[in-house]
Protein backbone atom coordinates (compact mmCIF):
# COMPACT_ATOMS: atom_id res chain seq x y z
CA UNK A 1 0.00 0.00 0.00
CA UNK A 2 1.20 3.56 -0.64
CA UNK A 3 2.04 6.01 2.14
CA UNK A 4 -1.11 7.19 3.88
CA UNK A 5 -2.90 3.86 3.59
CA UNK A 6 -2.55 0.74 5.69
CA UNK A 7 -4.43 -2.54 5.24
CA UNK A 8 -5.32 -5.20 7.79
CA UNK A 9 -8.00 -7.83 8.38
CA UNK A 10 -10.53 -8.16 11.17
CA UNK A 11 -11.57 -11.76 10.47
CA UNK A 12 -13.11 -11.64 7.00
CA UNK A 13 -13.51 -7.84 7.03
CA UNK A 14 -10.88 -6.24 4.82
CA UNK A 15 -9.98 -2.94 6.46
CA UNK A 16 -7.87 -0.08 5.13
CA UNK A 17 -7.10 3.06 7.08
CA UNK A 18 -6.81 6.06 4.75
CA UNK A 19 -5.21 9.35 5.71
CA UNK A 20 -7.16 12.49 4.85
CA UNK A 21 -4.32 14.70 6.01
CA UNK A 22 -4.09 16.52 9.28
CA UNK A 23 -4.77 19.74 11.11
CA UNK A 24 -3.13 21.60 13.99
CA UNK A 25 -4.75 23.47 16.86
CA UNK A 26 -3.67 25.03 20.18
CA UNK A 27 -2.79 22.38 22.77
CA UNK A 28 -5.17 24.04 25.26
CA UNK A 29 -8.12 23.10 23.04
CA UNK A 30 -7.34 19.40 23.40
CA UNK A 31 -6.47 19.42 27.11
CA UNK A 32 -8.44 22.29 28.72
CA UNK A 33 -8.37 20.90 32.27
CA UNK A 34 -4.86 19.40 32.28
CA UNK A 35 -2.30 20.78 34.71
CA UNK A 36 -0.02 22.98 32.55
CA UNK A 37 3.30 21.64 33.84
CA UNK A 38 2.12 18.03 33.70
CA UNK A 39 0.87 18.52 30.14
CA UNK A 40 4.11 20.20 29.00
CA UNK A 41 6.09 17.34 30.53
CA UNK A 42 3.88 14.67 28.91
CA UNK A 43 4.12 16.30 25.48
CA UNK A 44 7.87 16.71 25.78
CA UNK A 45 8.26 13.00 26.64
CA UNK A 46 6.51 12.26 23.33
CA UNK A 47 8.73 14.68 21.43
CA UNK A 48 5.72 16.88 20.66
CA UNK A 49 5.57 20.68 20.82
CA UNK A 50 3.64 22.26 23.69
CA UNK A 51 1.95 25.03 21.71
CA UNK A 52 0.08 23.24 18.95
CA UNK A 53 -1.14 19.69 18.60
CA UNK A 54 -1.04 18.05 15.19
CA UNK A 55 -4.13 15.93 14.66
CA UNK A 56 -4.27 13.44 11.79
CA UNK A 57 -7.59 12.64 10.11
CA UNK A 58 -7.87 8.90 9.47
CA UNK A 59 -10.87 7.33 7.72
CA UNK A 60 -11.60 3.61 7.68
CA UNK A 61 -12.59 1.66 4.58
CA UNK A 62 -14.26 -1.70 5.25
CA UNK A 63 -14.84 -4.20 2.43
CA UNK A 64 -17.02 -7.10 3.49
CA UNK A 65 -17.08 -8.81 0.11
CA UNK A 66 -20.64 -7.57 -0.51
CA UNK A 67 -20.48 -4.05 0.87
CA UNK A 68 -18.08 -1.15 0.73
CA UNK A 69 -18.32 0.93 3.89
CA UNK A 70 -16.49 4.15 4.71
CA UNK A 71 -16.31 5.25 8.34
CA UNK A 72 -15.99 9.06 8.34
CA UNK A 73 -15.07 11.04 5.24
CA UNK A 74 -12.45 13.51 6.46
CA UNK A 75 -12.47 17.29 6.23
CA UNK A 76 -12.83 17.80 2.49
CA UNK A 77 -12.51 21.25 0.91
CA UNK A 78 -11.58 23.02 4.16
CA UNK A 79 -8.43 20.93 4.46
CA UNK A 80 -4.87 21.77 3.44
CA UNK A 81 -4.98 18.33 1.80
CA UNK A 82 -8.44 18.68 0.21
CA UNK A 83 -9.37 15.67 -1.91
CA UNK A 84 -6.95 13.35 -0.13
CA UNK A 85 -9.66 10.85 0.81
CA UNK A 86 -10.89 10.45 -2.79
CA UNK A 87 -7.32 9.99 -4.03
CA UNK A 88 -6.58 7.38 -1.37
CA UNK A 89 -9.82 5.52 -2.16
CA UNK A 90 -8.89 5.50 -5.84
CA UNK A 91 -5.48 4.04 -5.06
CA UNK A 92 -7.27 1.40 -2.96
CA UNK A 93 -9.35 0.58 -6.07
CA UNK A 94 -12.58 2.22 -4.89
CA UNK A 95 -14.53 4.75 -6.98
CA UNK A 96 -16.96 7.09 -5.17
CA UNK A 97 -19.98 5.26 -6.63
CA UNK A 98 -18.68 1.94 -5.29
CA UNK A 99 -19.23 3.11 -1.72
CA UNK A 100 -22.54 1.65 -0.45
CA UNK A 101 -22.48 3.10 3.04
CA UNK A 102 -20.82 6.04 4.76
CA UNK A 103 -21.07 6.09 8.54
CA UNK A 104 -20.44 9.37 10.33
CA UNK A 105 -19.26 8.94 13.91
CA UNK A 106 -20.54 12.51 14.28
CA UNK A 107 -21.11 15.65 12.21
CA UNK A 108 -17.99 17.71 13.02
CA UNK A 109 -16.42 19.08 9.81
CA UNK A 110 -13.33 16.84 9.93
CA UNK A 111 -15.63 13.78 9.77
CA UNK A 112 -18.42 14.88 7.42
CA UNK A 113 -16.87 17.58 5.20
CA UNK A 114 -15.18 15.04 2.93
CA UNK A 115 -18.56 13.58 1.92
CA UNK A 116 -19.54 16.80 0.17
CA UNK A 117 -18.16 18.49 -2.94
CA UNK A 118 -18.00 22.19 -2.06
CA UNK A 119 -16.15 23.49 -5.11
CA UNK A 120 -19.32 25.43 -5.94
CA UNK A 121 -20.27 26.82 -2.52
CA UNK A 122 -23.78 27.60 -3.75
CA UNK A 123 -24.53 24.03 -4.82
CA UNK A 124 -23.01 21.43 -2.52
CA UNK A 125 -23.09 17.94 -3.98
CA UNK A 126 -22.78 14.56 -2.27
CA UNK A 127 -19.46 12.94 -3.22
CA UNK A 128 -20.68 9.38 -2.72
CA UNK A 129 -23.84 9.46 -4.85
CA UNK A 130 -25.02 5.89 -4.24
CA UNK A 131 -24.20 5.60 -0.54
CA UNK A 132 -26.62 5.62 2.32
CA UNK A 133 -25.22 8.00 4.93
CA UNK A 134 -25.71 6.58 8.42
CA UNK A 135 -25.76 8.90 11.41
CA UNK A 136 -27.38 8.81 14.86
CA UNK A 137 -30.79 10.39 15.09
CA UNK A 138 -29.63 12.37 18.16
CA UNK A 139 -26.85 13.88 16.04
CA UNK A 140 -29.19 14.86 13.23
CA UNK A 141 -31.67 16.38 15.69
CA UNK A 142 -28.99 18.37 17.50
CA UNK A 143 -27.43 20.05 14.45
CA UNK A 144 -30.79 20.65 12.80
CA UNK A 145 -32.28 22.29 15.88
CA UNK A 146 -32.88 26.06 15.48
CA UNK A 147 -29.66 27.06 17.27
CA UNK A 148 -27.36 24.21 18.35
CA UNK A 149 -25.88 25.20 21.72
CA UNK A 150 -22.08 24.77 21.67
CA UNK A 151 -21.38 26.56 24.97
CA UNK A 152 -20.05 23.34 26.53
CA UNK A 153 -17.10 23.27 24.10
CA UNK A 154 -13.89 25.02 25.14
CA UNK A 155 -12.51 26.16 21.82
CA UNK A 156 -12.64 29.60 20.20
CA UNK A 157 -15.97 31.13 19.20
CA UNK A 158 -14.71 31.21 15.61
CA UNK A 159 -14.09 27.47 15.69
CA UNK A 160 -17.58 26.89 17.12
CA UNK A 161 -19.16 29.00 14.36
CA UNK A 162 -17.32 27.07 11.65
CA UNK A 163 -18.25 23.72 13.21
CA UNK A 164 -21.92 24.70 13.45
CA UNK A 165 -22.04 26.10 9.92
CA UNK A 166 -20.30 23.18 8.21
CA UNK A 167 -22.24 20.50 10.10
CA UNK A 168 -25.59 22.01 9.16
CA UNK A 169 -24.56 22.68 5.58
CA UNK A 170 -23.22 19.15 5.00
CA UNK A 171 -26.19 17.40 6.62
CA UNK A 172 -28.47 19.48 4.42
CA UNK A 173 -26.50 18.53 1.29
CA UNK A 174 -26.70 14.84 2.24
CA UNK A 175 -30.34 14.86 3.41
CA UNK A 176 -31.66 12.58 0.64
CA UNK A 177 -29.12 9.90 1.53
CA UNK A 178 -29.28 10.11 5.31
CA UNK A 179 -30.33 7.03 7.27
CA UNK A 180 -30.93 7.74 10.94
CA UNK A 181 -30.23 5.13 13.59
CA UNK A 182 -31.10 5.00 17.26
CA UNK A 183 -29.32 2.82 19.83
CA UNK A 184 -26.97 -0.05 19.01
CA UNK A 185 -27.43 -1.07 15.37
CA UNK A 186 -25.63 -3.56 13.10
CA UNK A 187 -24.94 -1.48 9.98
CA UNK A 188 -23.60 -4.31 7.86
CA UNK A 189 -22.79 -7.82 9.09
CA UNK A 190 -19.84 -7.50 11.48
CA UNK A 191 -20.01 -3.71 11.88
CA UNK A 192 -22.04 -2.47 14.84
CA UNK A 193 -22.65 1.16 15.81
CA UNK A 194 -22.59 1.86 19.55
CA UNK A 195 -23.91 5.11 21.05
CA UNK A 196 -20.96 6.98 22.60
CA UNK A 197 -22.39 10.38 23.59
CA UNK A 198 -20.52 13.30 25.12
CA UNK A 199 -18.23 14.49 22.33
CA UNK A 200 -21.49 15.28 20.54
CA UNK A 201 -25.03 14.15 21.45
CA UNK A 202 -25.14 11.43 18.79
CA UNK A 203 -21.48 10.47 18.69
CA UNK A 204 -20.97 6.81 17.68
CA UNK A 205 -18.27 4.25 18.31
CA UNK A 206 -18.08 1.19 16.05
CA UNK A 207 -17.38 -2.41 16.96
CA UNK A 208 -16.01 -4.60 14.17
CA UNK A 209 -16.32 -8.34 14.83
CA UNK A 210 -15.49 -11.25 12.56
CA UNK A 211 -14.29 -14.79 13.17
CA UNK A 212 -13.40 -14.10 16.79
CA UNK A 213 -11.42 -10.93 16.04
CA UNK A 214 -12.62 -7.55 17.22
CA UNK A 215 -11.66 -3.93 16.75
CA UNK A 216 -13.26 -1.01 18.56
CA UNK A 217 -13.27 2.30 16.69
CA UNK A 218 -13.42 5.08 19.29
CA UNK A 219 -14.28 7.86 16.87
CA UNK A 220 -13.42 11.00 18.86
CA UNK A 221 -14.02 9.49 22.31
CA UNK A 222 -10.25 10.03 22.66
CA UNK A 223 -8.40 12.33 20.27
CA UNK A 224 -4.83 11.95 21.56
CA UNK A 225 -2.99 9.02 23.19
CA UNK A 226 -2.61 11.23 26.30
CA UNK A 227 -6.39 10.94 26.72
CA UNK A 228 -5.78 7.24 27.46
CA UNK A 229 -2.85 7.82 29.78
CA UNK A 230 -4.77 10.56 31.64
CA UNK A 231 -8.43 9.59 31.14
CA UNK A 232 -9.63 12.49 33.32
CA UNK A 233 -8.11 14.98 30.87
CA UNK A 234 -10.95 16.49 28.91
CA UNK A 235 -11.03 17.41 25.23
CA UNK A 236 -12.17 20.99 24.56
CA UNK A 237 -14.13 19.80 21.51
CA UNK A 238 -16.38 17.71 23.79
CA UNK A 239 -19.81 19.27 24.12
CA UNK A 240 -20.49 17.52 27.45
CA UNK A 241 -17.10 16.84 29.06
CA UNK A 242 -18.23 14.68 31.99
CA UNK A 243 -20.45 12.53 29.81
CA UNK A 244 -17.62 12.21 27.27
CA UNK A 245 -15.22 10.98 29.94
CA UNK A 246 -17.72 8.42 31.25
CA UNK A 247 -18.17 7.18 27.66
CA UNK A 248 -14.42 7.05 27.11
CA UNK A 249 -13.84 5.02 30.28
CA UNK A 250 -16.59 2.60 29.36
CA UNK A 251 -15.24 2.06 25.82
CA UNK A 252 -11.63 1.66 26.98
CA UNK A 253 -12.63 -0.78 29.71
CA UNK A 254 -14.50 -2.82 27.11
CA UNK A 255 -11.57 -2.78 24.67
CA UNK A 256 -8.90 -3.62 27.25
CA UNK A 257 -11.06 -6.34 28.83
CA UNK A 258 -11.73 -7.95 25.46
CA UNK A 259 -8.12 -7.67 24.24
CA UNK A 260 -9.42 -5.78 21.22
CA UNK A 261 -7.55 -3.74 18.70
CA UNK A 262 -8.52 -0.10 18.86
CA UNK A 263 -8.78 2.67 16.30
CA UNK A 264 -9.12 6.40 16.98
CA UNK A 265 -9.66 8.89 14.14
CA UNK A 266 -7.12 11.47 15.37
CA UNK A 267 -4.39 9.21 16.76
CA UNK A 268 -1.00 9.18 15.00
CA UNK A 269 -1.33 7.38 11.66
CA UNK A 270 -2.18 4.53 11.09
CA UNK A 271 -4.38 5.33 14.11
CA UNK A 272 -4.71 1.70 15.19
CA UNK A 273 -3.17 -0.07 18.14
CA UNK A 274 -3.80 -1.88 21.36
CA UNK A 275 -4.14 -0.68 24.89
CA UNK A 276 -3.46 -2.11 28.29
CA UNK A 277 -4.19 -0.91 31.81
CA UNK A 278 -1.44 1.52 32.88
CA UNK A 279 -0.70 3.60 35.94
CA UNK A 280 -3.11 5.83 37.89
CA UNK A 281 -6.24 4.29 36.38
CA UNK A 282 -5.12 5.12 32.85
CA UNK A 283 -4.25 3.05 29.82
CA UNK A 284 -1.09 2.67 27.75
CA UNK A 285 -1.24 2.91 23.97
CA UNK A 286 0.83 0.62 21.78
CA UNK A 287 0.49 1.64 18.12
CA UNK A 288 0.31 -0.88 15.27
CA UNK A 289 -1.70 -3.96 14.42
ZN1 LIG B 1 -12.67 14.92 14.98
mmCIF file of C-alpha atoms and ligand atoms in Angstrom, residues 57 106 108 110-111 199 219-220 223 265-266, ligand 1:
data_model
loop_
_atom_site.group_PDB
_atom_site.id
_atom_site.type_symbol
_atom_site.label_atom_id
_atom_site.label_comp_id
_atom_site.label_asym_id
_atom_site.label_seq_id
_atom_site.Cartn_x
_atom_site.Cartn_y
_atom_site.Cartn_z
ATOM 1 C CA UNK A 57 -7.588 12.637 10.112
ATOM 2 C CA UNK A 106 -20.544 12.513 14.283
ATOM 3 C CA UNK A 108 -17.988 17.709 13.016
ATOM 4 C CA UNK A 110 -13.332 16.841 9.934
ATOM 5 C CA UNK A 111 -15.627 13.785 9.768
ATOM 6 C CA UNK A 199 -18.233 14.492 22.333
ATOM 7 C CA UNK A 219 -14.284 7.861 16.870
ATOM 8 C CA UNK A 220 -13.424 10.996 18.855
ATOM 9 C CA UNK A 223 -8.401 12.331 20.266
ATOM 10 C CA UNK A 265 -9.660 8.886 14.136
ATOM 11 C CA UNK A 266 -7.123 11.465 15.367
HETATM 12 ZN ZN1 LIG B 1 -12.671 14.917 14.978
#
